[in-house]
Amino acid sequence: MHVPVLLEEAVSMLALQPDGVYVDCTVGGGGHLACLVQKLGEKATIIGIDKDAKALEEARKKLADVSSKLILIHGDFRRLQVILKMHGISEIHGIVLDLGVSSFQLDDASRGFSYQEEGPLDMRMNTDQQLSAWHLVNEWSEERLALIIRELGEERYARRIAREIVRERQLRPINTTFELVEVIKRAVPAQAKKDKHPARRTFQALRIAVNEELEALEEVLPQAVEVLASEGRIAVITFHSLEDRIVKTFFKRESLGCLCPPDQPVCTCNHRARLKIVTKRPITPTEAELARNPRSRSAKLRIAEKI
């Protein structure tokens, strides 16, 4: 079952204008979307975007009876401005991005996201795209695999894992999640298997690479600021340091009036602050939420407001 993370915190700090336009860029299990509908009422226009067609279908069923102006769109949020323009929307009052993989996707073994469930080596959020985790594992070079596992998974044994993957696929294709897990277990030392699952970081790296998650985040953030109305807010929930670093850096940059070196006497960058950071420190789950949903342990919520 999908359990939305930091639900009340994110939505309560966004849902400020009952007749405004709000966008949920990552519909997932529909939790944040449903909460927006409940908070804002029938005068608001609420848009849900997701590249996972199955997630949208579930959200459509869940929200079949709502009276708000609800628009559900199958698309990639990295095309945010194009999507909004296609629907005649030039300005919005709030936007939420709940990043990463949802419980809805993790719990479906056929999607191949989980190292704890047997399934095909897939990991595509958009099942229409061709590139899957199978292609990365069975076709990418050892060097390229080691690079993404180290950088996107922050895995210290990336080189050993990549080497073992290549050794295994020379004998037979690696087709399932459990086959890959066994390869990873052989590659890492016994000490690394004690605290957390040894495949956790590699699976994260493959998923991020397959779905170009970091590139998409870097593309959508400036678009979100462009379409936000004055005093409109953006809320981003991240689940690992790579995502959080991108959001934190972007918010900080857009909150500064000048980006020139401190010792430069005259500003030449012509940069103007566009955001006010609302959360000086990220909001994290309470002990009660952690008890209800252990998957929320790494979540961080950052919110900024358009000046």
CSV table of C-alpha atoms in Angstrom, one decimal, residues 50-290:
chain,number,residue,atom,x,y,z
A,50,ASP,CA,3.0,11.4,-13.9
A,51,LYS,CA,4.9,9.4,-16.5
A,52,ASP,CA,3.7,6.1,-14.9
A,53,ALA,CA,0.4,5.4,-16.7
A,54,LYS,CA,-0.6,2.8,-14.0
A,55,ALA,CA,-0.2,5.3,-11.2
A,56,LEU,CA,-2.4,7.8,-13.0
A,57,GLU,CA,-5.1,5.1,-13.5
A,58,GLU,CA,-5.1,4.4,-9.8
A,59,ALA,CA,-5.3,8.1,-9.0
A,60,ARG,CA,-8.2,8.5,-11.4
A,61,LYS,CA,-10.1,5.7,-9.6
A,62,LYS,CA,-9.3,7.1,-6.2
A,63,LEU,CA,-10.4,10.6,-7.1
A,64,ALA,CA,-13.4,9.7,-9.4
A,65,ASP,CA,-15.9,11.5,-7.2
A,66,VAL,CA,-14.0,14.8,-6.5
A,67,SER,CA,-15.7,18.1,-7.3
A,68,SER,CA,-12.5,20.1,-7.8
A,69,LYS,CA,-11.3,20.9,-11.3
A,70,LEU,CA,-8.9,18.0,-11.6
A,71,ILE,CA,-6.7,17.4,-14.6
A,72,LEU,CA,-4.6,14.2,-14.8
A,73,ILE,CA,-1.9,14.1,-17.4
A,74,HIS,CA,0.4,11.3,-18.6
A,75,GLY,CA,3.7,13.0,-19.1
A,76,ASP,CA,7.2,13.8,-17.9
A,77,PHE,CA,7.5,16.7,-15.5
A,78,ARG,CA,10.7,17.8,-17.2
A,79,ARG,CA,8.3,19.2,-19.9
A,80,LEU,CA,6.3,21.1,-17.2
A,81,GLN,CA,6.0,24.4,-19.1
A,82,VAL,CA,4.9,22.7,-22.4
A,83,ILE,CA,2.3,20.6,-20.5
A,84,LEU,CA,0.8,23.6,-18.8
A,85,LYS,CA,0.8,25.6,-22.0
A,86,MET,CA,-1.0,22.8,-23.8
A,87,HIS,CA,-3.8,23.2,-21.2
A,88,GLY,CA,-3.9,27.0,-21.4
A,89,ILE,CA,-2.2,27.6,-18.0
A,90,SER,CA,0.5,30.2,-17.7
A,91,GLU,CA,0.7,30.7,-14.0
A,92,ILE,CA,0.3,28.5,-10.9
A,93,HIS,CA,0.1,29.0,-7.2
A,94,GLY,CA,1.8,25.9,-5.8
A,95,ILE,CA,3.7,22.9,-7.0
A,96,VAL,CA,4.8,19.7,-5.2
A,97,LEU,CA,7.4,17.1,-6.3
A,98,ASP,CA,7.6,13.9,-4.3
A,99,LEU,CA,10.7,12.4,-5.8
A,100,GLY,CA,12.0,8.8,-6.2
A,101,VAL,CA,10.1,5.6,-6.4
A,102,SER,CA,6.7,5.2,-4.8
A,103,SER,CA,5.5,2.4,-2.6
A,104,PHE,CA,3.0,1.8,-5.4
A,105,GLN,CA,5.9,0.9,-7.7
A,106,LEU,CA,8.1,-0.9,-5.2
A,107,ASP,CA,5.3,-3.2,-4.1
A,108,ASP,CA,4.6,-4.4,-7.7
A,109,ALA,CA,7.2,-7.1,-8.3
A,110,SER,CA,6.5,-7.0,-12.0
A,111,ARG,CA,8.0,-3.5,-12.2
A,112,GLY,CA,11.5,-4.7,-11.1
A,113,PHE,CA,12.2,-1.9,-8.6
A,114,SER,CA,12.7,-4.0,-5.5
A,115,TYR,CA,15.7,-6.1,-4.5
A,116,GLN,CA,13.4,-7.9,-2.0
A,117,GLU,CA,10.9,-9.2,-4.6
A,118,GLU,CA,11.5,-11.5,-7.6
A,119,GLY,CA,10.7,-9.7,-10.9
A,120,PRO,CA,12.0,-8.8,-14.3
A,121,LEU,CA,15.0,-6.4,-14.3
A,122,ASP,CA,13.0,-3.4,-15.5
A,123,MET,CA,12.8,-0.3,-13.2
A,124,ARG,CA,11.1,1.9,-15.9
A,125,MET,CA,8.7,4.5,-14.5
A,126,ASN,CA,7.5,5.2,-18.0
A,127,THR,CA,6.9,1.7,-19.5
A,128,ASP,CA,6.7,3.3,-23.0
A,129,GLN,CA,10.4,4.0,-23.0
A,130,GLN,CA,12.8,1.4,-24.3
A,131,LEU,CA,15.8,1.6,-22.0
A,132,SER,CA,15.4,-0.6,-18.9
A,133,ALA,CA,17.6,-1.8,-16.1
A,134,TRP,CA,18.2,-5.0,-18.1
A,135,HIS,CA,19.9,-3.0,-20.9
A,136,LEU,CA,22.2,-1.3,-18.4
A,137,VAL,CA,23.2,-4.5,-16.6
A,138,ASN,CA,23.6,-6.6,-19.7
A,139,GLU,CA,24.9,-4.1,-22.3
A,140,TRP,CA,26.8,-1.2,-20.6
A,141,SER,CA,30.5,-1.4,-20.2
A,142,GLU,CA,32.2,-2.3,-16.9
A,143,GLU,CA,33.5,1.2,-16.6
A,144,ARG,CA,30.2,2.8,-17.2
A,145,LEU,CA,28.4,0.6,-14.7
A,146,ALA,CA,31.0,1.2,-12.1
A,147,LEU,CA,30.7,5.0,-12.6
A,148,ILE,CA,26.9,5.1,-12.2
A,149,ILE,CA,26.9,2.7,-9.2
A,150,ARG,CA,29.6,4.8,-7.5
A,151,GLU,CA,28.1,8.2,-8.3
A,152,LEU,CA,24.3,7.5,-8.3
A,153,GLY,CA,24.4,4.8,-5.6
A,154,GLU,CA,27.2,6.2,-3.6
A,155,GLU,CA,28.4,2.6,-3.4
A,156,ARG,CA,32.0,2.1,-2.2
A,157,TYR,CA,32.2,-1.4,-3.8
A,158,ALA,CA,31.0,-0.1,-7.2
A,159,ARG,CA,34.1,-1.4,-9.1
A,160,ARG,CA,33.8,-4.9,-7.6
A,161,ILE,CA,30.1,-5.1,-8.4
A,162,ALA,CA,30.5,-3.9,-12.0
A,163,ARG,CA,33.3,-6.5,-12.5
A,164,GLU,CA,31.1,-9.3,-11.1
A,165,ILE,CA,28.1,-8.2,-13.3
A,166,VAL,CA,30.3,-8.4,-16.4
A,167,ARG,CA,31.7,-11.8,-15.4
A,168,GLU,CA,28.2,-13.2,-14.8
A,169,ARG,CA,26.7,-11.9,-18.1
A,170,GLN,CA,29.5,-13.4,-20.1
A,171,LEU,CA,28.1,-16.8,-19.0
A,172,ARG,CA,24.4,-15.9,-19.2
A,173,PRO,CA,22.1,-12.8,-19.3
A,174,ILE,CA,21.1,-11.3,-15.9
A,175,ASN,CA,17.3,-11.2,-16.3
A,176,THR,CA,15.7,-10.8,-12.9
A,177,THR,CA,16.1,-8.8,-9.8
A,178,PHE,CA,17.1,-11.8,-7.7
A,179,GLU,CA,19.7,-12.9,-10.2
A,180,LEU,CA,21.3,-9.4,-9.9
A,181,VAL,CA,21.0,-9.5,-6.1
A,182,GLU,CA,23.0,-12.8,-6.1
A,183,VAL,CA,25.7,-11.3,-8.3
A,184,ILE,CA,26.0,-8.2,-5.9
A,185,LYS,CA,26.2,-10.5,-2.9
A,186,ARG,CA,29.1,-12.3,-4.4
A,187,ALA,CA,30.9,-9.0,-5.2
A,188,VAL,CA,30.8,-7.3,-1.8
A,189,PRO,CA,32.7,-8.4,1.3
A,190,ALA,CA,30.9,-10.1,4.2
A,191,GLN,CA,31.2,-7.0,6.4
A,192,ALA,CA,29.1,-5.0,3.9
A,193,LYS,CA,26.2,-7.4,4.2
A,194,LYS,CA,25.6,-7.0,8.0
A,195,ASP,CA,23.7,-3.7,8.4
A,196,LYS,CA,21.8,-3.0,5.2
A,197,HIS,CA,20.9,-5.0,2.1
A,198,PRO,CA,24.0,-5.1,-0.1
A,199,ALA,CA,22.0,-4.5,-3.3
A,200,ARG,CA,20.3,-1.3,-2.0
A,201,ARG,CA,22.7,1.2,-3.4
A,202,THR,CA,23.2,-0.5,-6.7
A,203,PHE,CA,19.4,-0.8,-7.3
A,204,GLN,CA,19.1,2.9,-6.5
A,205,ALA,CA,21.8,3.8,-9.0
A,206,LEU,CA,20.3,1.7,-11.8
A,207,ARG,CA,16.8,3.2,-11.2
A,208,ILE,CA,18.1,6.8,-11.2
A,209,ALA,CA,20.0,6.1,-14.4
A,210,VAL,CA,17.2,4.3,-16.2
A,211,ASN,CA,14.7,7.2,-15.5
A,212,GLU,CA,17.2,10.1,-15.7
A,213,GLU,CA,15.9,11.3,-12.4
A,214,LEU,CA,18.6,13.8,-11.6
A,215,GLU,CA,18.6,15.3,-15.1
A,216,ALA,CA,14.8,15.6,-14.9
A,217,LEU,CA,15.0,17.4,-11.5
A,218,GLU,CA,17.6,19.9,-12.7
A,219,GLU,CA,15.3,20.7,-15.7
A,220,VAL,CA,12.0,21.1,-13.8
A,221,LEU,CA,13.2,23.4,-11.0
A,222,PRO,CA,13.8,26.5,-13.1
A,223,GLN,CA,10.6,25.8,-15.1
A,224,ALA,CA,8.7,25.6,-11.8
A,225,VAL,CA,10.0,29.0,-10.7
A,226,GLU,CA,9.1,30.5,-14.1
A,227,VAL,CA,5.4,29.5,-13.9
A,228,LEU,CA,4.9,30.2,-10.2
A,229,ALA,CA,2.9,33.3,-9.4
A,230,SER,CA,4.2,35.9,-6.9
A,231,GLU,CA,4.0,34.3,-3.4
A,232,GLY,CA,3.4,30.9,-5.0
A,233,ARG,CA,5.3,28.0,-3.4
A,234,ILE,CA,7.3,25.0,-4.5
A,235,ALA,CA,7.7,22.0,-2.2
A,236,VAL,CA,10.2,19.2,-3.0
A,237,ILE,CA,10.5,15.9,-1.1
A,238,THR,CA,13.8,14.1,-1.6
A,239,PHE,CA,14.9,10.7,-0.5
A,240,HIS,CA,18.7,10.7,-1.0
A,241,SER,CA,21.6,13.2,-0.8
A,242,LEU,CA,22.0,13.6,-4.5
A,243,GLU,CA,18.5,14.9,-5.0
A,244,ASP,CA,18.6,17.0,-1.8
A,245,ARG,CA,21.8,18.6,-2.9
A,246,ILE,CA,20.4,19.7,-6.2
A,247,VAL,CA,17.3,21.2,-4.5
A,248,LYS,CA,19.3,22.9,-1.8
A,249,THR,CA,21.8,24.4,-4.2
A,250,PHE,CA,19.0,25.6,-6.6
A,251,PHE,CA,17.0,27.2,-3.8
A,252,LYS,CA,20.0,28.9,-2.4
A,253,ARG,CA,21.2,30.2,-5.8
A,254,GLU,CA,17.7,31.6,-6.6
A,255,SER,CA,17.4,33.3,-3.2
A,256,LEU,CA,20.6,35.4,-3.8
A,257,GLY,CA,20.6,38.8,-5.4
A,258,CYS,CA,24.1,38.6,-6.8
A,259,LEU,CA,26.3,35.6,-7.8
A,260,CYS,CA,29.5,37.5,-8.4
A,261,PRO,CA,32.7,36.7,-6.3
A,262,PRO,CA,32.6,38.4,-2.9
A,263,ASP,CA,35.7,40.4,-3.7
A,264,GLN,CA,34.3,41.8,-6.9
A,265,PRO,CA,33.5,45.5,-6.3
A,266,VAL,CA,30.7,45.9,-8.9
A,267,CYS,CA,28.0,43.3,-9.8
A,268,THR,CA,28.2,42.1,-13.4
A,269,CYS,CA,26.1,39.0,-13.2
A,270,ASN,CA,22.7,40.8,-13.3
A,271,HIS,CA,21.2,38.0,-11.3
A,272,ARG,CA,18.1,38.8,-9.2
A,273,ALA,CA,16.7,36.8,-6.4
A,274,ARG,CA,13.5,34.9,-7.4
A,275,LEU,CA,12.9,32.8,-4.3
A,276,LYS,CA,12.6,33.1,-0.6
A,277,ILE,CA,13.5,30.0,1.3
A,278,VAL,CA,10.7,29.0,3.6
A,279,THR,CA,12.4,26.0,5.3
A,280,LYS,CA,15.8,27.2,6.5
A,281,ARG,CA,16.4,23.5,7.4
A,282,PRO,CA,14.6,20.6,5.7
A,283,ILE,CA,11.5,19.2,7.4
A,284,THR,CA,12.0,15.5,8.2
A,285,PRO,CA,9.4,12.8,9.3
A,286,THR,CA,8.3,12.8,12.9
A,287,GLU,CA,8.9,9.7,15.1
A,288,ALA,CA,5.2,8.9,14.7
A,289,GLU,CA,5.5,8.9,10.9
A,290,LEU,CA,8.7,6.8,11.0
